[in-house]
Short mmCIF file of C-alpha atoms and ligand atoms in Angstrom, two decimals:
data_model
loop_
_atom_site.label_atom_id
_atom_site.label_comp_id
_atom_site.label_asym_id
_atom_site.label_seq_id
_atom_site.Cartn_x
_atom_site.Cartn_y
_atom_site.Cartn_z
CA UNK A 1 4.51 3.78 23.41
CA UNK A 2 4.65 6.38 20.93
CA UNK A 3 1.76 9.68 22.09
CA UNK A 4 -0.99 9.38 19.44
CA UNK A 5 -2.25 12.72 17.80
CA UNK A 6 -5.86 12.40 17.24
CA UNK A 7 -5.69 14.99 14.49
CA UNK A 8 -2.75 12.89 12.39
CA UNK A 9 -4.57 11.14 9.58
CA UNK A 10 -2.31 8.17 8.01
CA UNK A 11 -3.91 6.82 4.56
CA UNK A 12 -2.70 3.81 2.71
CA UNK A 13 -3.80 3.57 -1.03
CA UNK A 14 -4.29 0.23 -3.05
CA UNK A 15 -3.50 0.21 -6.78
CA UNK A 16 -6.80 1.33 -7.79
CA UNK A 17 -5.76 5.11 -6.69
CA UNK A 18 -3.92 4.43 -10.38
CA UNK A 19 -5.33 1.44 -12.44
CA UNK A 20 -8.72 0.41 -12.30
CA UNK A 21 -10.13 -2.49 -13.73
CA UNK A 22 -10.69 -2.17 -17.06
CA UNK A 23 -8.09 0.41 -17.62
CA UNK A 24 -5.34 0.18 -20.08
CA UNK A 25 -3.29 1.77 -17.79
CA UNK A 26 -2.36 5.23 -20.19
CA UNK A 27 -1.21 7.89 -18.46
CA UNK A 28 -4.66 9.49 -18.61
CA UNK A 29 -5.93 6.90 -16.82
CA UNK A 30 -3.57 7.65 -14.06
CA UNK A 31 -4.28 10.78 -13.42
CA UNK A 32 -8.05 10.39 -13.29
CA UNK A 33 -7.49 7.72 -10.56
CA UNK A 34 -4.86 9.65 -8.89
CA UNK A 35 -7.48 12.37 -8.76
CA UNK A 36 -10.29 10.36 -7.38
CA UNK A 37 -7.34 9.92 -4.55
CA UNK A 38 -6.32 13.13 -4.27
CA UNK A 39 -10.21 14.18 -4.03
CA UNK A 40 -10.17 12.29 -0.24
CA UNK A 41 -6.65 13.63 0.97
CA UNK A 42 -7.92 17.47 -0.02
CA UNK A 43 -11.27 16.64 2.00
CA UNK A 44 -9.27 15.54 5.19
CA UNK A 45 -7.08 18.24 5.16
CA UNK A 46 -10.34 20.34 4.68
CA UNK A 47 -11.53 18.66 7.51
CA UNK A 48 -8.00 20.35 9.23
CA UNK A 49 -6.17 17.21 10.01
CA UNK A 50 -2.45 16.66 8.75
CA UNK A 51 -2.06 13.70 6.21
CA UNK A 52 0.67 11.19 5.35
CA UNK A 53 -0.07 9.12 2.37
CA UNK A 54 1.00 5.73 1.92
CA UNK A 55 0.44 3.63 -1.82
CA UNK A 56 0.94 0.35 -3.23
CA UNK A 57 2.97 -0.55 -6.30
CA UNK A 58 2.40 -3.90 -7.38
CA UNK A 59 1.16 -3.55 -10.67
CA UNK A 60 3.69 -0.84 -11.49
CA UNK A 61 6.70 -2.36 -10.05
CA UNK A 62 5.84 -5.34 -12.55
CA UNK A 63 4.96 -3.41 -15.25
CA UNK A 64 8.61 -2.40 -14.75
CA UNK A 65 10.03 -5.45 -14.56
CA UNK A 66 8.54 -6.62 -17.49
CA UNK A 67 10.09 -3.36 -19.52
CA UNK A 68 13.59 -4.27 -18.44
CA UNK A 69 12.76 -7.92 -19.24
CA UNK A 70 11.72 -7.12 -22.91
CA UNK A 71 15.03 -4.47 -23.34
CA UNK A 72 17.58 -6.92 -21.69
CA UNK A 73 19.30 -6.83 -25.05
CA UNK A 74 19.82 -3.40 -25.93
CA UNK A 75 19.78 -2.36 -21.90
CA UNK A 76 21.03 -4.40 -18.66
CA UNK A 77 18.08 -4.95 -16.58
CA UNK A 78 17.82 -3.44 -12.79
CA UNK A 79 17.37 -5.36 -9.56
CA UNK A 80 13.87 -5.24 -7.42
CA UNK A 81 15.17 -2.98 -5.61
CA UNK A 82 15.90 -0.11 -8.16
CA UNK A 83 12.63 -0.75 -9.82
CA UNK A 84 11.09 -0.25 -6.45
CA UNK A 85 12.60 3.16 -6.11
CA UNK A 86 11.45 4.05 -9.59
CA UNK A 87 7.86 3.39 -8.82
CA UNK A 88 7.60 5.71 -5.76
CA UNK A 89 9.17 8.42 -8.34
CA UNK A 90 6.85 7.81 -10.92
CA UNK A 91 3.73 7.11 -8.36
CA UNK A 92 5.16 9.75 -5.87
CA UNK A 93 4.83 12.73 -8.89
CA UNK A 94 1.23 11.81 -10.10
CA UNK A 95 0.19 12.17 -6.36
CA UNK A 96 1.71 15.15 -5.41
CA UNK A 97 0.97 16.61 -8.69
CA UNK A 98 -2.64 15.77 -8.19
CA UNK A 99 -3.26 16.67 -4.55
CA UNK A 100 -1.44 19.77 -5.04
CA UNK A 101 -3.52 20.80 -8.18
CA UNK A 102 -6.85 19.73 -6.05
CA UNK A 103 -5.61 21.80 -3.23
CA UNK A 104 -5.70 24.99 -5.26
CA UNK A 105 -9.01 24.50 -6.77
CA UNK A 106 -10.84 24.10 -3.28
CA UNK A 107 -8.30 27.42 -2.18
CA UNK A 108 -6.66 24.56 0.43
CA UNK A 109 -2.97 26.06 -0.56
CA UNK A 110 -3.00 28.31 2.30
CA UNK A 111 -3.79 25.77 4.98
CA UNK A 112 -0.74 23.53 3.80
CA UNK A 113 2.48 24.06 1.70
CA UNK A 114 1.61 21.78 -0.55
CA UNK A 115 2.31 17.63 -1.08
CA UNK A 116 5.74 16.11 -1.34
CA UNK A 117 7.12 12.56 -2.06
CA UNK A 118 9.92 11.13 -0.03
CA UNK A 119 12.10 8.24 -1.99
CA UNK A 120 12.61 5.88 1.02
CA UNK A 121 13.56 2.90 2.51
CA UNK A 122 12.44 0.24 5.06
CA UNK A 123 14.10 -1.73 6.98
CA UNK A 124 13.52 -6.19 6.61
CA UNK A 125 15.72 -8.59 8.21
CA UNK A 126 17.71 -11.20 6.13
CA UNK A 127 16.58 -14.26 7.91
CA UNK A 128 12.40 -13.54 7.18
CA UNK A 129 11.05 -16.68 6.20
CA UNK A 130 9.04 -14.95 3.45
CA UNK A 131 12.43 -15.03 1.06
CA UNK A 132 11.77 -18.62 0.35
CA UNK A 133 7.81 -18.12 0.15
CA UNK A 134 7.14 -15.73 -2.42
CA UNK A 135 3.49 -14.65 -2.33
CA UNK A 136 3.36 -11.00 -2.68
CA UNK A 137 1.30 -10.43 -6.53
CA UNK A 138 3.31 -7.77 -8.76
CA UNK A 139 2.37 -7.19 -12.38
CA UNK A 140 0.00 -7.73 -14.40
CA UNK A 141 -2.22 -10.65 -14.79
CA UNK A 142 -1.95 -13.60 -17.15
CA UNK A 143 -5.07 -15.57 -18.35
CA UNK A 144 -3.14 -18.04 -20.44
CA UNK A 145 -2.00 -21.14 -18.88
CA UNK A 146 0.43 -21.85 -21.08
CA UNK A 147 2.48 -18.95 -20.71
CA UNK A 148 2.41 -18.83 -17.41
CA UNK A 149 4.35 -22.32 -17.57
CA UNK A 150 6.68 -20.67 -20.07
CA UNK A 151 7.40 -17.62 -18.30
CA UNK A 152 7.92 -19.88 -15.06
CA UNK A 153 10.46 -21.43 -16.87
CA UNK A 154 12.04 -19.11 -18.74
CA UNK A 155 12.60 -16.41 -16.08
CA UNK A 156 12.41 -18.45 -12.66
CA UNK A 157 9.38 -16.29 -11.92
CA UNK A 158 6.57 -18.06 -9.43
CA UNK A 159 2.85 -17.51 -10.53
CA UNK A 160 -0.15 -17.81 -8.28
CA UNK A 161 -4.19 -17.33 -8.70
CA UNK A 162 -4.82 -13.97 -7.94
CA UNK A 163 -8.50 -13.74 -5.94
CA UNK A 164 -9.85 -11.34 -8.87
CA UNK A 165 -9.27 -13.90 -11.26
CA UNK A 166 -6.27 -14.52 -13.24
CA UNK A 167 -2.04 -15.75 -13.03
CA UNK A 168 0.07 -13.18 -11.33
CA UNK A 169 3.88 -13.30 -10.55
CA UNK A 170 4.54 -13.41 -6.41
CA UNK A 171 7.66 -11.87 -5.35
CA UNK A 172 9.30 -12.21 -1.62
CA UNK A 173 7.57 -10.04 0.82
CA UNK A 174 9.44 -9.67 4.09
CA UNK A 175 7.86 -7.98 7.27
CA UNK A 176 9.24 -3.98 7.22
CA UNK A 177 10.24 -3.39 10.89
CA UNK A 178 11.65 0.21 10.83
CA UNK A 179 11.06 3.19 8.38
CA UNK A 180 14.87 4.75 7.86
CA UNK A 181 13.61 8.20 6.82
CA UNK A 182 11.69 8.96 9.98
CA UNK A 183 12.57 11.91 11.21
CA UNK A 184 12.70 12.96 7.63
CA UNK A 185 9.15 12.47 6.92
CA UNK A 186 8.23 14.25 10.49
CA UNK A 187 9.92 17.39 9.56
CA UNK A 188 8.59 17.85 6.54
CA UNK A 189 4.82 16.99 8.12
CA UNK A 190 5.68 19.32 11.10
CA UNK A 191 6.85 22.26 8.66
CA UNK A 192 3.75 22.16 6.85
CA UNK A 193 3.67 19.57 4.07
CA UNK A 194 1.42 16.36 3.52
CA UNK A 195 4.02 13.93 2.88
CA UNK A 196 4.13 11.09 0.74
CA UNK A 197 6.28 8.24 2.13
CA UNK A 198 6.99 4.75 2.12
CA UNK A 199 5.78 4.01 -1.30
CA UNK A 200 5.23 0.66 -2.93
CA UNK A 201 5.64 -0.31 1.19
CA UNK A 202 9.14 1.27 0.92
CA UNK A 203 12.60 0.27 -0.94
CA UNK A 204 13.72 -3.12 0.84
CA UNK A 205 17.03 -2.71 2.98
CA UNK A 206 18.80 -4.68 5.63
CA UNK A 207 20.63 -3.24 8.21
CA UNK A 208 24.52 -4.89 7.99
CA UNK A 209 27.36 -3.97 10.47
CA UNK A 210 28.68 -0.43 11.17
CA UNK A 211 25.19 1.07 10.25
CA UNK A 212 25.69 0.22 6.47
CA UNK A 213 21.90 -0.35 4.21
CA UNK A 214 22.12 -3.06 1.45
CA UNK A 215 19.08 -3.03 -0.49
CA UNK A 216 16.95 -6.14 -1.75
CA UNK A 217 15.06 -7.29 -3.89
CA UNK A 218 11.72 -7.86 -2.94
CA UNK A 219 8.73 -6.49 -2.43
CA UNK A 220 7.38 -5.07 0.79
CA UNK A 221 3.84 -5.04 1.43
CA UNK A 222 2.88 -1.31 1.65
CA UNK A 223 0.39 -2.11 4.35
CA UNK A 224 2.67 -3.44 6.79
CA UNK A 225 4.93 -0.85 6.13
CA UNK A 226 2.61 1.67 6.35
CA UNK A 227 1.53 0.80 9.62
CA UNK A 228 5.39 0.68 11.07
CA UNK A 229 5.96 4.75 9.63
CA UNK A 230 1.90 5.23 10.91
CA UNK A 231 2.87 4.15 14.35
CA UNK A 232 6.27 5.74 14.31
CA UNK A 233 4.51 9.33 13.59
CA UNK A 234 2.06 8.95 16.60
CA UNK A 235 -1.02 9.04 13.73
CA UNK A 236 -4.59 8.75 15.43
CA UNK A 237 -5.86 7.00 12.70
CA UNK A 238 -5.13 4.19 9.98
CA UNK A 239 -6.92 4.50 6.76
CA UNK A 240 -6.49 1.96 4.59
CA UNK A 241 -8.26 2.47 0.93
CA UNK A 242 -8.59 -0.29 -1.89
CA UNK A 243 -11.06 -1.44 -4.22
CA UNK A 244 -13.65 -3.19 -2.10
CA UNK A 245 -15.72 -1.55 0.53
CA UNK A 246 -14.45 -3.85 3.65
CA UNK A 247 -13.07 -6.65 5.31
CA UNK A 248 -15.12 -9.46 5.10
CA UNK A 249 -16.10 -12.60 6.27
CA UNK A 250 -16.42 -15.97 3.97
CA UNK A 251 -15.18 -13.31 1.44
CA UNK A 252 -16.60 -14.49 -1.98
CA UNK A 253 -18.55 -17.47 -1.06
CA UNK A 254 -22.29 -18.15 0.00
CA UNK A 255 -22.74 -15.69 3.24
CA UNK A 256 -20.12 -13.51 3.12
CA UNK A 257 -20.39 -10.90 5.39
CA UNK A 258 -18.81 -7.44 5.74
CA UNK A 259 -17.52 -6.26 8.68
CA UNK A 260 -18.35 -3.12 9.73
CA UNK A 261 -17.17 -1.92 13.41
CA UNK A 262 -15.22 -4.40 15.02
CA UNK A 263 -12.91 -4.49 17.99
CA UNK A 264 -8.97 -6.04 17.56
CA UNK A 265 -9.67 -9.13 19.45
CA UNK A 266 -12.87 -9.75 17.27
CA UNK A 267 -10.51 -9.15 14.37
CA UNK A 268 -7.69 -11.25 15.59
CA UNK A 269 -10.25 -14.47 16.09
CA UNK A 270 -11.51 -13.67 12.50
CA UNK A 271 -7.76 -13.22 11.20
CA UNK A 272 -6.90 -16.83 13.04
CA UNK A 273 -9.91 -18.44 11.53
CA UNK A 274 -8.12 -17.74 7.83
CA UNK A 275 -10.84 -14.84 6.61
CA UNK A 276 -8.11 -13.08 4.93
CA UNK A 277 -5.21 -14.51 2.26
CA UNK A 278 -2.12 -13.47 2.40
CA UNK A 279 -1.01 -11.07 -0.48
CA UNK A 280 -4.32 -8.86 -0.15
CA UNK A 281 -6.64 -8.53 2.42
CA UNK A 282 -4.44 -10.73 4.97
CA UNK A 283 -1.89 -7.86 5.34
CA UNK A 284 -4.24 -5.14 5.12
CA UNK A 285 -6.04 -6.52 8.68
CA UNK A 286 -2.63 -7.32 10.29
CA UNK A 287 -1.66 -3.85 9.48
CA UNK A 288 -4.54 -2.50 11.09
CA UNK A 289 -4.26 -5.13 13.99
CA UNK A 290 -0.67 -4.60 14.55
CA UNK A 291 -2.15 -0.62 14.39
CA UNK A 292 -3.97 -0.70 17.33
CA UNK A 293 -1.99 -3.08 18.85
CA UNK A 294 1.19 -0.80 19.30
CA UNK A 295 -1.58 1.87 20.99
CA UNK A 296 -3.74 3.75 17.76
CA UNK A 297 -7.08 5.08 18.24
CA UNK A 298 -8.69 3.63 15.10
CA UNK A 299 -7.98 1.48 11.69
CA UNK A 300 -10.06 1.25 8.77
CA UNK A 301 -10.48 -0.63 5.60
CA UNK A 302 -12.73 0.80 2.85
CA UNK A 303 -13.30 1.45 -0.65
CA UNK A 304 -11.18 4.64 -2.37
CA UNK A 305 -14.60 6.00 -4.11
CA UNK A 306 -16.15 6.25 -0.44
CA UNK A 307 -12.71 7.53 1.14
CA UNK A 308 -14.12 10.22 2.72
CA UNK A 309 -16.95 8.18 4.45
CA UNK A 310 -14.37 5.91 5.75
CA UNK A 311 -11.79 8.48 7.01
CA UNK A 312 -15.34 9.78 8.99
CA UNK A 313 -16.00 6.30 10.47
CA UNK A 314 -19.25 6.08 9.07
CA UNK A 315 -18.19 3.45 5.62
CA UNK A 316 -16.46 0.52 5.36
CA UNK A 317 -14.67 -1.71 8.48
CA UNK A 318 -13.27 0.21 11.40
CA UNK A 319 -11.23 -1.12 14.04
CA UNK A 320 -11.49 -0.01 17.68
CA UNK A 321 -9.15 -0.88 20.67
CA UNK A 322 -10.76 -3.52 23.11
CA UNK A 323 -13.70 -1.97 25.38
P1 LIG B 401 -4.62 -3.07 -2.84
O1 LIG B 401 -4.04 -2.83 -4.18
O2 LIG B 401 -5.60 -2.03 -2.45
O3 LIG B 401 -3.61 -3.36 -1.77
P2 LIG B 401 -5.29 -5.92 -2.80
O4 LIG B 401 -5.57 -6.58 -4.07
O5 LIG B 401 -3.99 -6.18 -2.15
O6 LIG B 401 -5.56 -4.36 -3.02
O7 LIG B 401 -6.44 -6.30 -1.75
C1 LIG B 401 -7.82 -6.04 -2.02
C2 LIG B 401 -8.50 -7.30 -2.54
O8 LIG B 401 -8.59 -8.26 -1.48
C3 LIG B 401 -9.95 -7.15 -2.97
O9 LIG B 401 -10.05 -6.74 -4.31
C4 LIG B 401 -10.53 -8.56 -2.76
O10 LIG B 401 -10.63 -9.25 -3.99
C5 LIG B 401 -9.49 -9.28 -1.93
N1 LIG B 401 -9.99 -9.99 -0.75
C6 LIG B 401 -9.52 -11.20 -0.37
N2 LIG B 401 -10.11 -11.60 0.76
C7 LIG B 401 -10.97 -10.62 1.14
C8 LIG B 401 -11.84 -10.46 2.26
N3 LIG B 401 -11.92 -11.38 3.23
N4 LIG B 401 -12.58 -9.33 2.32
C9 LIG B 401 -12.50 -8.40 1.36
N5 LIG B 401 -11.67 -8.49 0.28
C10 LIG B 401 -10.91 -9.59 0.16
MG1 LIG B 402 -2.25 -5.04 -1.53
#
């Protein structure tokens, strides 16, 4: 097992580090979230630990899609895979950009060279079962019934209900198993810069004969990948931040209960007992499961506007190894 370094920080960031609900999703409204993110990566470096950032891009892979659905005329359309790689571009500036520019307001600069995003890929296997079971959500969501049937038809695209409310389109999600920009992402952190990798859970690849990479198209769950680079760097600790302030029990239903410290095994009974659906909070515990599983010191879930509590341990669910 990899040597864990109690002062290497790895944080995963849902979608609201760039649309919140009830945004229109401008590019003002991007920045302010990216911000509010940036605002808990400054106070953990503060804090003098080193920081890798992980971040989801559902919505903005979709929002993609959908742009190269409505051109298709006037300009061929990209695979999955290249929209994938677009998003950790696009995502990968507004984060550096904003944890840089947070950096030199709190005079932080000195303590680290600054942020920088990593276009990379992970590694999935071609015979996943998840390429015939799409369920990971990726755009934007659909109210209408009825054009959610066209849409199906139309474009071969699979809808489900997302928990919030709403139709979204599910894409393939197959488990990442190896992070092919490693060593990459470990020089950079060990010369000095918090690195921003893995993005949108990584661009999907298999690994064919001769040590040739063929991307895919799908999307991987940045979770799961996250943990696989988290555990691959030796981090300490697994942060995972989204838009509700834990893990909980008989989520929305009469009772539901957060979680606050709990130990894997606890979590692993919970996890078999169907607490948590696949596509959101499912992978998030697995991630933090497999986390502590494979020899970390501590996983949490929590809520981005109370990052900071959470990275302490003193907010949201946190995940110990077994007693
Ligand atoms: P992110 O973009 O941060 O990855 P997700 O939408 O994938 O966010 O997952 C977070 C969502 O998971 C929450 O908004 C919540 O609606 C949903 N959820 C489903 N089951 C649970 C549960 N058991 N506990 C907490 N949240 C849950
Ligand atoms: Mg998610």
């Amino acid at each position: 097992m990899v040597q864990r370094d109690e002062r290497l920080v790895f944080v995963a960031l849902g979608g609201n580090a760039f649309q919140s609900i009830g945004d229109r999703g401008t590019p003002e409204d991007y920045w302010r979230n990216a911000l509010t993110a940036a605002e808990v990566i400054a106070s953990i470096v503060e804090e003098g630990y080193r920081v890798v950032v992980t971040h989801g891009n559902g919505p903005q892979v979709g929002i993609v899609s959908e742009w190269m659905e409505h051109l298709k005329s006037k300009i061929p359309p990209q695979t999955l895979d290249i929209a994938g790689a677009m998003t950790q571009g696009w995502l990968g500036y507004l984060l550096t950009q904003a944890i840089h520019n947070t950096l030199a307001d709190k005079g932080l600069l000195s303590r680290v060279k600054g942020a920088i995003a990593v276009v990379n890929r992970v590694a999935v296997r071609d015979d996943d079962p998840a390429w015939s079971n799409p369920t990971k959500f990726v755009g934007g969501w659909y109210t209408d019934e009825s054009e959610v049937e066209r849409l199906s038809k139309e474009k071969g695209w699979v809808f489900k209900k997302d928990p919030r409310g709403g139709w979204r389109r599910v894409v393939p999600s197959p488990d990442p198993y190896r992070n092919v920009e490693v060593d990459a992402v470990k020089t950079l952190l060990d010369s000095g810069w918090i690195v921003v990798a893995s993005g949108g859970g990584g661009i999907p690849v298999v690994e064919m004969g001769g040590g040739r990479l063929v991307g895919r198209e799908a999307v991987i769950d940045k979770d799961l990948a996250g943990e696989v680079l988290a555990t691959e760097l030796g981090a300490g600790h697994f942060i995972i931040l989204t838009d509700v302030d834990g893990a909980y029990l008989s989520y929305g239903r009469d009772g539901a209960q957060k979680l606050g410290k709990v130990t894997v095994s606890q979590l692993e009974q919970y996890y078999r007992e169907g607490h948590f659906p696949p596509g959101s909070m499912g992978p998030k515990v697995l991630a933090c499961i497999r986390f502590i599983r494979h020899g970390g010191l501590r996983a949490a879930i929590g809520h981005l506007r109370e990052g900071h509590d959470v990275v302490r341990g003193s907010k949201g669910t946190q995940v110990f190894p077994d007693v």
